[in-house]
mmCIF file of C-alpha atoms in Angstrom:
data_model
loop_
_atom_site.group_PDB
_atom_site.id
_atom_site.type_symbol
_atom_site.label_atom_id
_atom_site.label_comp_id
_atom_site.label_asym_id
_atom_site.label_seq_id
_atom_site.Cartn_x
_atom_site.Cartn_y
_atom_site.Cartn_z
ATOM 1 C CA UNK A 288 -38.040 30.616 72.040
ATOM 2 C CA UNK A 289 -35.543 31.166 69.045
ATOM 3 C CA UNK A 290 -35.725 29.875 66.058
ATOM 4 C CA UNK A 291 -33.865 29.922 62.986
ATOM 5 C CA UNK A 292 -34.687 29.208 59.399
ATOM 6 C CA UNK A 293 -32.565 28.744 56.126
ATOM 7 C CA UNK A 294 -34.482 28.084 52.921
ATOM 8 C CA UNK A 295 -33.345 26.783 49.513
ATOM 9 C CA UNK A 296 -34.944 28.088 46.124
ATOM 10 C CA UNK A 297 -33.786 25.526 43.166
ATOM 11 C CA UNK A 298 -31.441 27.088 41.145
ATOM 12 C CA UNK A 299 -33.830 26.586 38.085
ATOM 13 C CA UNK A 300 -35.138 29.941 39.201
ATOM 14 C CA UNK A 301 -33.664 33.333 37.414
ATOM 15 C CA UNK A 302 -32.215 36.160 39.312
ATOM 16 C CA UNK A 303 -35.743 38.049 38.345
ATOM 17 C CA UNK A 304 -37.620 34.919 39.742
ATOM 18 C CA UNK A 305 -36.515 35.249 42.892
ATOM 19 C CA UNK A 306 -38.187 38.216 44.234
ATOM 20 C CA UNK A 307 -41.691 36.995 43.807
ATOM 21 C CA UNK A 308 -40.592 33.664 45.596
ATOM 22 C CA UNK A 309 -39.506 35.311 48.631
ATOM 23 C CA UNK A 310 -42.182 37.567 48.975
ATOM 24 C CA UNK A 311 -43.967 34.304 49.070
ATOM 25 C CA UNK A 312 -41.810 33.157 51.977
ATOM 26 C CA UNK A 313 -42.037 35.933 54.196
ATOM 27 C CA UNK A 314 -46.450 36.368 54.815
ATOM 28 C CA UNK A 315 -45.818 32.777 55.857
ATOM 29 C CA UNK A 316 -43.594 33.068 58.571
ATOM 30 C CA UNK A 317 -45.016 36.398 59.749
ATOM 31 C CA UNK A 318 -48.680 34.560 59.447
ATOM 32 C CA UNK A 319 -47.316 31.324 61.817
ATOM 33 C CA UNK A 320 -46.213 34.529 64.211
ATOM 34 C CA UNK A 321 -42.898 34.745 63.358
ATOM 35 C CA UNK A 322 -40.438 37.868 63.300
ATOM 36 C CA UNK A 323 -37.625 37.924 60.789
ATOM 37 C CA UNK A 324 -34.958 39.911 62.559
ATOM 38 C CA UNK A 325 -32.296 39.036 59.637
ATOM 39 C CA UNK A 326 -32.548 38.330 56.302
ATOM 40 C CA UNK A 327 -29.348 37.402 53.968
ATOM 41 C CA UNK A 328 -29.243 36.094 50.697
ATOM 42 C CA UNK A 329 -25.897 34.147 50.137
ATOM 43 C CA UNK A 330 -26.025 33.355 46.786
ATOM 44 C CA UNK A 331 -25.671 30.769 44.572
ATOM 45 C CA UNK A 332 -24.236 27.970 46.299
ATOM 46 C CA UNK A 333 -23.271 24.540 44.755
ATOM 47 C CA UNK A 334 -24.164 21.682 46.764
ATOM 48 C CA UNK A 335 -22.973 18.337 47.412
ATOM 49 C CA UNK A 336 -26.280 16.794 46.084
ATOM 50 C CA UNK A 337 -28.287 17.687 43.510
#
């Protein structure tokens, strides 16, 4: 199977806040058995709904 996952961190968080957040992120999906072939930041993105 292949699966594909996209995660939003509020944008209340700081550039420097972001690291620790992600590093949160990633033991979970490698503890549910996952394997993270590709990881991209994109940015700061403003969104149709708050």
């Amino acid at each position: 199977m292949h699966y594909e996952l996209l995660y939003i961190i509020p944008a209340k968080y700081s550039e420097k806040e972001l690291q620790p957040v992600i590093n949160q992120v990633i033991p979970l999906i490698k503890k549910a058995g996952g394997e993270i072939l590709r990881d991209d930041n994109l940015g700061r993105k403003k969104l149709a709904y708050p």
